[in-house]
Coordinates of C-alpha atoms and ligand atoms in Angstrom, one line a residue:
M24 CA 103.4 117.3 73.3
T25 CA 107.0 117.1 74.3
S26 CA 109.2 120.3 74.2
T27 CA 113.0 120.4 73.8
I28 CA 115.2 121.2 76.7
R29 CA 116.0 124.5 75.1
E30 CA 112.3 125.5 75.1
I31 CA 112.1 124.7 78.8
S32 CA 114.9 127.2 79.6
C33 CA 112.8 129.9 77.9
A34 CA 109.7 129.3 80.1
D35 CA 108.6 132.4 82.2
D36 CA 109.0 130.7 85.5
Y37 CA 112.4 129.1 84.7
D38 CA 115.1 130.0 87.3
P39 CA 118.1 127.7 87.1
N40 CA 119.4 129.1 90.3
S41 CA 116.5 128.3 92.5
M42 CA 114.3 125.6 91.1
P43 CA 111.5 124.4 93.2
V44 CA 111.1 120.6 93.4
D45 CA 107.7 120.5 91.7
K46 CA 108.8 122.7 88.9
A47 CA 111.9 120.6 88.3
R48 CA 109.7 117.5 88.0
E49 CA 107.3 119.3 85.6
F50 CA 110.0 120.6 83.4
I51 CA 111.6 117.2 83.2
S52 CA 108.4 115.5 82.4
R53 CA 107.7 118.0 79.5
F54 CA 110.7 116.8 77.4
L55 CA 110.4 113.1 77.9
S56 CA 109.2 110.8 74.9
P57 CA 108.5 107.2 76.0
I58 CA 110.3 104.4 74.0
A59 CA 108.2 102.8 71.3
D60 CA 110.1 99.5 70.7
T61 CA 108.3 96.4 71.9
E62 CA 109.0 92.7 72.2
R63 CA 106.8 89.7 72.7
V64 CA 107.7 87.6 75.8
P65 CA 106.2 84.7 77.8
I66 CA 104.1 86.1 80.6
R67 CA 106.6 85.1 83.3
S68 CA 109.3 87.1 81.6
A69 CA 106.9 90.0 81.5
L70 CA 107.0 90.4 85.3
G71 CA 108.2 94.0 86.2
R72 CA 107.9 95.1 82.5
V73 CA 105.4 97.5 81.0
V74 CA 102.5 96.3 78.9
A75 CA 102.7 97.7 75.4
E76 CA 99.2 97.1 74.1
D77 CA 95.6 96.8 75.4
V78 CA 94.9 93.1 75.6
P79 CA 91.2 92.1 75.5
S80 CA 89.9 89.1 77.3
P81 CA 89.3 86.2 75.0
I82 CA 86.8 84.6 77.3
D83 CA 84.2 85.3 80.0
V84 CA 85.7 85.0 83.5
P85 CA 84.3 83.1 85.2
G86 CA 83.1 81.0 82.3
H87 CA 79.9 79.8 84.0
D88 CA 77.6 80.9 86.9
N89 CA 79.1 79.2 89.8
S90 CA 79.0 78.9 93.6
A91 CA 80.8 81.2 95.9
M92 CA 80.4 78.8 98.8
D93 CA 80.4 75.2 99.9
G94 CA 76.7 74.5 100.4
W95 CA 73.4 73.6 98.7
A96 CA 72.2 74.9 95.3
Y97 CA 68.4 75.4 94.9
R98 CA 65.7 77.4 93.1
H99 CA 64.7 80.3 95.3
S100 CA 61.1 80.3 94.1
D101 CA 60.7 76.7 95.5
L102 CA 60.9 78.0 99.2
V103 CA 57.8 77.4 101.1
Q104 CA 57.0 80.7 102.8
G105 CA 55.6 80.9 106.3
G106 CA 58.2 78.9 108.2
P107 CA 61.9 79.1 108.8
I108 CA 63.0 76.3 106.6
T109 CA 62.0 74.3 103.5
A110 CA 62.8 70.6 103.2
M111 CA 64.2 69.7 99.7
K112 CA 65.4 66.5 98.2
R113 CA 69.1 65.9 97.4
I114 CA 69.5 64.8 93.8
G115 CA 73.2 65.0 93.2
T116 CA 76.5 66.8 93.6
S117 CA 78.3 69.6 91.7
Y118 CA 82.1 69.7 92.3
A119 CA 84.6 72.3 90.9
G120 CA 85.5 70.8 87.6
K121 CA 82.8 68.1 87.8
P122 CA 79.4 69.7 87.3
Y123 CA 76.0 68.2 88.0
L124 CA 74.5 67.8 84.5
G125 CA 70.9 66.6 85.3
N126 CA 67.7 68.5 85.6
V127 CA 66.6 69.9 89.0
G128 CA 62.9 69.5 89.7
T129 CA 60.6 71.4 92.1
R130 CA 62.0 71.4 95.6
E131 CA 65.1 69.5 94.6
C132 CA 68.6 70.6 95.6
V133 CA 72.2 69.9 94.7
R134 CA 75.2 69.5 97.0
I135 CA 77.7 72.1 95.6
F136 CA 81.3 73.2 96.3
T137 CA 83.1 76.6 95.8
G138 CA 83.7 77.3 92.2
A139 CA 81.4 74.4 90.9
V140 CA 79.0 75.2 88.1
M141 CA 75.5 76.1 89.1
P142 CA 73.2 73.3 88.1
A143 CA 70.7 74.4 85.4
G144 CA 67.6 76.0 87.0
C145 CA 69.2 76.7 90.4
D146 CA 69.9 80.3 91.3
T147 CA 70.8 80.4 95.0
V148 CA 73.3 78.7 97.3
A149 CA 72.8 78.2 101.0
M150 CA 76.1 77.9 102.8
Q151 CA 76.7 74.4 104.4
E152 CA 76.9 75.7 108.0
R153 CA 73.3 76.8 107.8
V154 CA 71.9 73.6 106.4
T155 CA 71.1 70.2 108.1
E156 CA 70.2 67.0 106.3
N157 CA 68.0 64.5 108.0
A158 CA 65.4 61.8 107.2
E159 CA 62.9 64.5 105.9
G160 CA 65.5 65.8 103.5
V161 CA 67.8 68.8 103.2
Q162 CA 66.7 71.6 105.5
I163 CA 67.1 74.9 103.5
P164 CA 66.7 78.2 105.5
N165 CA 64.1 80.5 104.0
D166 CA 65.8 83.7 104.8
L167 CA 68.4 83.9 101.9
K168 CA 67.8 86.4 99.1
A169 CA 67.4 85.1 95.6
G170 CA 70.7 84.8 93.9
Q171 CA 72.8 84.8 97.1
N172 CA 76.2 83.1 97.0
R173 CA 76.0 82.8 93.2
R174 CA 78.8 84.2 91.0
F175 CA 77.7 85.3 87.5
R176 CA 79.4 84.2 84.3
G177 CA 81.6 87.1 83.2
E178 CA 81.3 89.0 86.5
D179 CA 85.1 89.4 86.7
L180 CA 85.7 90.0 83.0
K181 CA 83.5 89.8 79.9
A182 CA 85.0 88.4 76.7
G183 CA 86.2 91.4 74.7
A184 CA 86.7 93.7 77.7
I185 CA 90.3 95.0 78.2
A186 CA 92.1 92.8 80.6
L187 CA 95.6 94.2 80.4
N188 CA 96.0 97.9 79.9
Q189 CA 98.8 99.4 77.7
G190 CA 101.2 101.3 80.0
A191 CA 100.5 99.1 83.1
L192 CA 103.4 97.6 85.1
F193 CA 103.0 93.9 84.8
T194 CA 102.8 92.6 88.4
P195 CA 102.2 89.2 89.9
A196 CA 98.5 89.9 89.9
H197 CA 98.7 90.6 86.1
L198 CA 100.6 87.4 85.7
G199 CA 97.8 85.5 87.4
L200 CA 95.1 87.4 85.4
A201 CA 96.8 86.7 82.1
A202 CA 97.1 83.0 83.0
S203 CA 93.4 82.9 84.0
L204 CA 92.6 84.0 80.4
G205 CA 94.9 81.4 78.9
I206 CA 97.2 84.1 77.6
G207 CA 100.8 82.8 77.4
E208 CA 102.6 85.7 75.8
I209 CA 102.3 89.4 75.7
N210 CA 103.9 92.4 74.1
V211 CA 106.0 94.6 76.4
Y212 CA 108.1 97.6 75.9
R213 CA 111.8 96.9 75.5
K214 CA 113.8 97.6 78.7
L215 CA 115.3 101.0 79.0
R216 CA 119.1 100.9 78.7
V217 CA 120.7 103.1 81.3
A218 CA 124.4 103.8 81.2
F219 CA 125.9 105.2 84.4
F220 CA 129.3 106.2 85.6
S221 CA 130.9 108.2 88.4
T222 CA 133.2 111.2 88.3
G223 CA 135.8 112.1 90.8
D224 CA 139.7 112.0 91.3
E225 CA 139.2 110.6 94.7
L226 CA 137.2 107.5 93.6
K227 CA 138.6 103.9 93.7
S228 CA 136.8 100.7 92.7
I229 CA 136.3 97.9 95.2
G230 CA 139.4 95.6 95.2
S231 CA 141.9 98.4 95.0
Q232 CA 143.8 99.9 98.0
L233 CA 142.7 103.3 99.2
G234 CA 145.4 106.1 99.3
V235 CA 145.1 109.0 101.6
G236 CA 141.9 111.0 100.8
E237 CA 140.6 108.3 98.5
I238 CA 137.2 106.6 98.9
Y239 CA 135.4 103.7 97.4
D240 CA 132.9 104.6 94.6
S241 CA 129.7 103.7 96.3
N242 CA 127.3 105.7 94.0
R243 CA 127.7 103.3 91.2
Y244 CA 126.4 100.6 93.4
T245 CA 123.5 102.5 94.8
I246 CA 122.6 103.7 91.3
F247 CA 122.9 100.1 89.9
G248 CA 120.5 98.9 92.6
M249 CA 118.0 101.6 92.0
L250 CA 118.1 101.0 88.2
E251 CA 117.6 97.3 88.7
R252 CA 114.7 97.9 91.0
A253 CA 113.2 100.4 88.5
G254 CA 113.2 97.6 85.9
C255 CA 115.9 99.1 83.7
Q256 CA 119.0 97.4 82.1
P257 CA 121.9 99.0 83.9
I258 CA 125.1 99.5 81.9
D259 CA 128.1 100.2 84.3
L260 CA 130.8 102.3 82.6
G261 CA 133.0 102.6 85.7
N262 CA 134.5 105.8 87.2
F263 CA 136.4 108.6 85.6
V264 CA 138.8 111.2 86.8
D265 CA 137.9 114.8 86.6
E266 CA 139.6 115.5 83.4
P267 CA 137.9 116.7 80.2
E268 CA 139.1 114.0 77.9
A269 CA 138.3 111.2 80.3
I270 CA 134.8 112.6 80.8
R271 CA 134.3 113.3 77.1
T272 CA 135.1 109.6 76.4
A273 CA 132.7 108.5 79.1
F274 CA 129.8 110.6 77.7
E275 CA 130.5 109.5 74.1
R276 CA 130.5 105.8 75.1
A277 CA 127.4 106.2 77.3
S278 CA 125.3 108.0 74.6
A279 CA 126.3 105.4 72.0
C280 CA 124.9 102.5 74.0
S281 CA 122.0 103.8 76.0
D282 CA 118.5 105.5 76.2
V283 CA 119.5 107.3 79.4
I284 CA 122.7 108.4 81.1
V285 CA 122.9 108.8 84.9
T286 CA 126.1 110.2 86.4
S287 CA 127.1 111.3 89.9
G288 CA 129.4 113.9 91.0
G289 CA 130.9 116.9 89.2
V290 CA 127.8 119.1 88.9
S291 CA 128.4 121.5 91.6
V292 CA 129.6 125.0 91.0
G293 CA 133.2 125.3 90.1
E294 CA 133.6 121.6 89.4
A295 CA 131.0 121.6 86.6
D296 CA 132.6 124.3 84.4
F297 CA 134.4 122.0 81.9
I298 CA 131.5 119.6 82.0
K299 CA 129.1 122.2 81.1
Q300 CA 131.0 123.3 78.2
M301 CA 131.5 119.7 77.0
L302 CA 127.9 118.8 77.4
N303 CA 126.8 121.8 75.3
E304 CA 129.0 120.4 72.5
L305 CA 127.6 116.9 72.8
G306 CA 124.0 117.8 73.5
E307 CA 121.7 120.1 75.3
V308 CA 122.1 120.2 79.1
L309 CA 120.6 122.5 81.7
F310 CA 122.3 122.9 85.1
W311 CA 120.0 123.5 87.9
K312 CA 120.2 124.4 91.6
I313 CA 117.2 122.8 93.1
A314 CA 115.7 124.4 96.2
M315 CA 116.0 121.1 98.2
K316 CA 118.2 119.5 100.7
P317 CA 120.0 117.3 100.1
G318 CA 120.5 117.3 96.3
R319 CA 121.0 120.9 95.4
P320 CA 122.9 120.8 92.1
M321 CA 121.6 118.7 89.2
A322 CA 121.9 118.6 85.5
V323 CA 119.3 117.4 83.1
G324 CA 119.1 117.2 79.3
K325 CA 120.2 115.2 76.3
V326 CA 123.6 114.0 75.3
G327 CA 123.4 112.7 71.7
G328 CA 120.2 110.7 71.6
A329 CA 120.2 109.8 75.3
Y330 CA 118.4 111.5 78.2
F331 CA 120.9 112.7 80.8
F332 CA 120.6 113.1 84.6
G333 CA 123.7 114.5 86.3
L334 CA 123.2 113.8 90.0
P335 CA 125.2 115.3 92.8
G336 CA 128.1 113.3 94.2
N337 CA 127.0 113.0 97.8
P338 CA 125.8 109.5 98.4
V339 CA 122.5 110.6 100.1
A340 CA 121.8 113.3 97.6
V341 CA 122.2 110.6 94.9
T342 CA 119.4 108.5 96.3
V343 CA 117.2 111.5 97.1
T344 CA 117.5 113.1 93.6
F345 CA 117.1 109.7 91.9
Y346 CA 114.0 109.0 93.9
Q347 CA 112.4 112.5 93.4
F348 CA 113.2 113.1 89.7
V349 CA 114.9 110.1 87.9
R350 CA 112.7 107.3 89.0
N351 CA 109.4 108.9 87.7
A352 CA 111.2 110.0 84.6
L353 CA 112.3 106.5 83.9
A354 CA 108.7 105.3 84.5
T355 CA 107.5 107.7 81.9
L356 CA 110.3 106.7 79.4
Q357 CA 109.4 103.0 80.0
G358 CA 106.0 103.7 78.8
R359 CA 104.2 103.5 82.0
S360 CA 100.9 105.5 82.3
D361 CA 100.0 104.3 85.8
Y362 CA 103.1 105.5 87.7
K363 CA 102.7 108.0 90.6
L364 CA 105.3 109.0 93.2
P365 CA 104.1 107.4 96.5
P366 CA 101.6 109.8 98.1
Y367 CA 102.4 111.6 101.4
L368 CA 101.2 110.1 104.6
K369 CA 100.7 112.2 107.7
A370 CA 102.6 111.2 110.8
K371 CA 103.3 112.6 114.2
L372 CA 107.0 113.6 114.6
T373 CA 108.5 112.2 117.8
S374 CA 111.7 114.2 117.8
H375 CA 112.6 117.9 117.3
V376 CA 113.9 118.6 113.8
K377 CA 116.0 121.6 112.8
K378 CA 115.4 123.3 109.5
L379 CA 115.6 126.7 107.9
P380 CA 112.9 127.9 105.5
G381 CA 113.8 128.3 101.8
R382 CA 114.3 124.7 100.6
T383 CA 112.4 121.4 100.6
E384 CA 114.1 118.9 102.9
F385 CA 113.9 115.1 102.5
Q386 CA 115.1 113.9 105.9
R387 CA 115.5 110.2 106.4
G388 CA 112.9 108.8 108.7
I389 CA 111.6 105.7 110.4
L390 CA 107.9 105.3 110.2
T391 CA 106.0 103.1 112.7
M392 CA 102.4 102.4 113.3
T393 CA 101.3 102.8 116.9
E394 CA 97.9 102.6 118.6
S395 CA 97.4 106.3 118.0
G396 CA 98.4 106.3 114.4
Y397 CA 101.6 106.8 112.4
E398 CA 104.7 108.1 114.2
V399 CA 108.0 109.1 112.6
K400 CA 111.4 109.9 113.9
T401 CA 114.4 110.9 111.9
T402 CA 117.5 108.7 111.7
G403 CA 119.7 111.2 113.5
D404 CA 122.5 113.0 111.6
Q405 CA 121.2 114.1 108.3
G406 CA 124.5 114.9 106.6
S407 CA 124.3 114.2 103.0
G408 CA 127.4 111.9 103.1
I409 CA 125.8 109.7 105.7
L410 CA 124.6 106.8 103.6
S411 CA 124.0 104.6 106.7
S412 CA 121.0 106.9 107.4
M413 CA 119.5 105.7 104.2
T414 CA 119.9 102.0 105.2
Q415 CA 118.1 102.6 108.6
A416 CA 115.3 104.6 107.2
N417 CA 112.1 103.5 105.5
C418 CA 110.8 106.8 104.4
F419 CA 111.5 110.5 103.8
V420 CA 110.2 113.1 106.2
V421 CA 109.3 115.8 103.7
L422 CA 109.5 119.4 105.0
G423 CA 108.1 121.9 102.6
T424 CA 110.0 125.0 101.4
D425 CA 108.3 127.5 103.8
V426 CA 108.6 125.2 106.9
G427 CA 111.2 126.0 109.6
S428 CA 112.2 123.9 112.6
V429 CA 109.5 121.4 113.7
E430 CA 108.8 120.4 117.3
A431 CA 108.1 116.9 118.5
G432 CA 104.4 116.2 118.4
Q433 CA 103.7 118.1 115.3
I434 CA 102.3 116.4 112.2
V435 CA 104.6 116.1 109.1
D436 CA 104.5 114.7 105.6
V437 CA 106.0 111.3 105.1
Q438 CA 106.9 109.5 101.8
M439 CA 107.6 105.8 101.9
F440 CA 110.6 104.5 100.0
E441 CA 108.3 102.0 98.2
G442 CA 110.4 99.5 96.4
V443 CA 113.2 101.8 95.4
M444 CA 115.6 101.5 98.2
Ligands
LIG28 P1 130.9 116.2 94.1 O1 129.5 116.5 93.8 O2 131.6 115.6 93.0 O3 131.5 117.5 94.5 O4 131.0 115.2 95.3 C1 130.5 115.5 96.6 C2 130.9 114.6 97.6 O5 130.4 113.3 97.2 C3 132.4 114.5 97.8 O6 132.8 114.3 99.1 C4 132.7 113.2 97.0 O7 133.9 112.6 97.5 C5 131.5 112.4 97.2 N1 131.3 111.5 96.1 C6 131.3 111.8 94.8 N2 131.1 110.7 94.0 C7 131.1 109.7 94.8 C8 130.9 108.2 94.6 N3 130.8 107.8 93.3 N4 130.8 107.5 95.6 C9 131.0 107.9 96.9 N5 131.1 109.3 97.2 C10 131.2 110.1 96.2
LIG29 MG1 133.7 115.4 92.5

C-alpha cells in the first residue's frame, strides 16, 4: 500500500534534518505508485522497456527431442556389454531442419548434427570425436549413459509456462526469447515522462558567452543522460533564475507535462526558502538533509500529479543522489519488479582515504581486478564540484556512517556504476 508524503513525515523515525540513506530510500519507495498505462509494440521496440503482462509460451521449446552434439544417434539398449565398443550400421543422417524420418532397427545408428531431431527410437548421442567408422560399421563407445547428449522437447520452456514476466526489463535476451517463441509484439508500460530543469542565477546555456562568475549549466546534460539510460522520456525545460515567478512557471509547466520532475540546485538552506513555500502551494514536498556526502540537501514529494525530486546543485551530488535515490524510484514507477541497486562488492583499498564518522560517503573510485582479487583506489580530489572525478571513476567507494578514515590495505564496500553513468 502506498502512503502519502504527509503520512511519511509523521513516521516515528522521521528526522528531516538527519536522514540516513537507507531510511530516505525506504520513505521514497513507500509513496510511489507505478504507472499503469501500457502500449503494444513490436519486440525490437520493446528493448529497454518494462514488460506489462505475463506472457505464456505458445509452444514447447525445443519443439522436439534433439541432439546436443554433432555425432551418432542410437538406442542405448542395443549396446553389446562386455567390450569397449559396439559396432552399428549407419542408416541415414539427421540434419538440423532436415530430420531422418525412417525407422531405426536393432543396432542401427544415424549420423546426427547439433539441434537435429532425434530419430524415432534413438535415445542417446555419441559425440563424433569418440566414434570411428570403418568396414565393420560405426564403432560406438559403450561407456555413455542412456540419454546422454539428448535435449528433451520442452526442456527450455513448456507450452503454457510463463516466458516473459510482468515487471521485467526487456533485454536483448528477452528479445531473443520472444523471437524463439514466434512472438512479434508485446505489451509494455508507457515510458515515464520526466521533466527536468536547473535553477541558478549563475547558469548559462551552451552557446552563450559566460560573464564573470557565470558557469555553463551542466546538470541538465548529466540528468538528461541518466534519464535516457534509465529508459525514460526526458523533457528538458531549460534553466531558470532564482526568482519565485520564474520557478513557479517552471514547476507549473513541468507538472502539466510529466509523471516525474527532477530539478537541480536551490534546495540548500537559505536558498530554498521561497521554493519551499511555493511547493507547498503546488503540492506536498519534504525537504531533507541526508546524512551523506556528497548530496546532503534533497527535496522529494509531489507537485500537482507529478513526483518530484529536487537534487542539490553540485554536479557530483546530482549524480550521486540520482543514482542512490532517483534511479530506483524511476524503476519502481516504470513498473519494474526486478530492479535492485547493484550489490556491494568487497575490494582492497590501495590508498588512504580521509573521512569523518557521521555520514555515508560515496567516493568516486576506480575498481580493478588483480591476481589477488578486487582493488580500488579513489579518483583523487573528492570535492562535490569535481565532475571530472565521475568521468574517471567506474564505481562508488561506499564508506558507512560510522566509518572514519580508512588506511590503505583495508577492505571497503564498492558499488559499480552499472549502466547509469
Ligand atoms: P546550489 O545547490 O544551487 O546552491 O548549487 C551548488 C553549486 O552547484 C553551486 O556552485 C552552483 O553554481 C552549482 N550548480 C548549481 N546548478 C548547476 C548546474 N545546473 N550546472 C552546473 N553547476 C551547477
Ligand atoms: Mg543555486
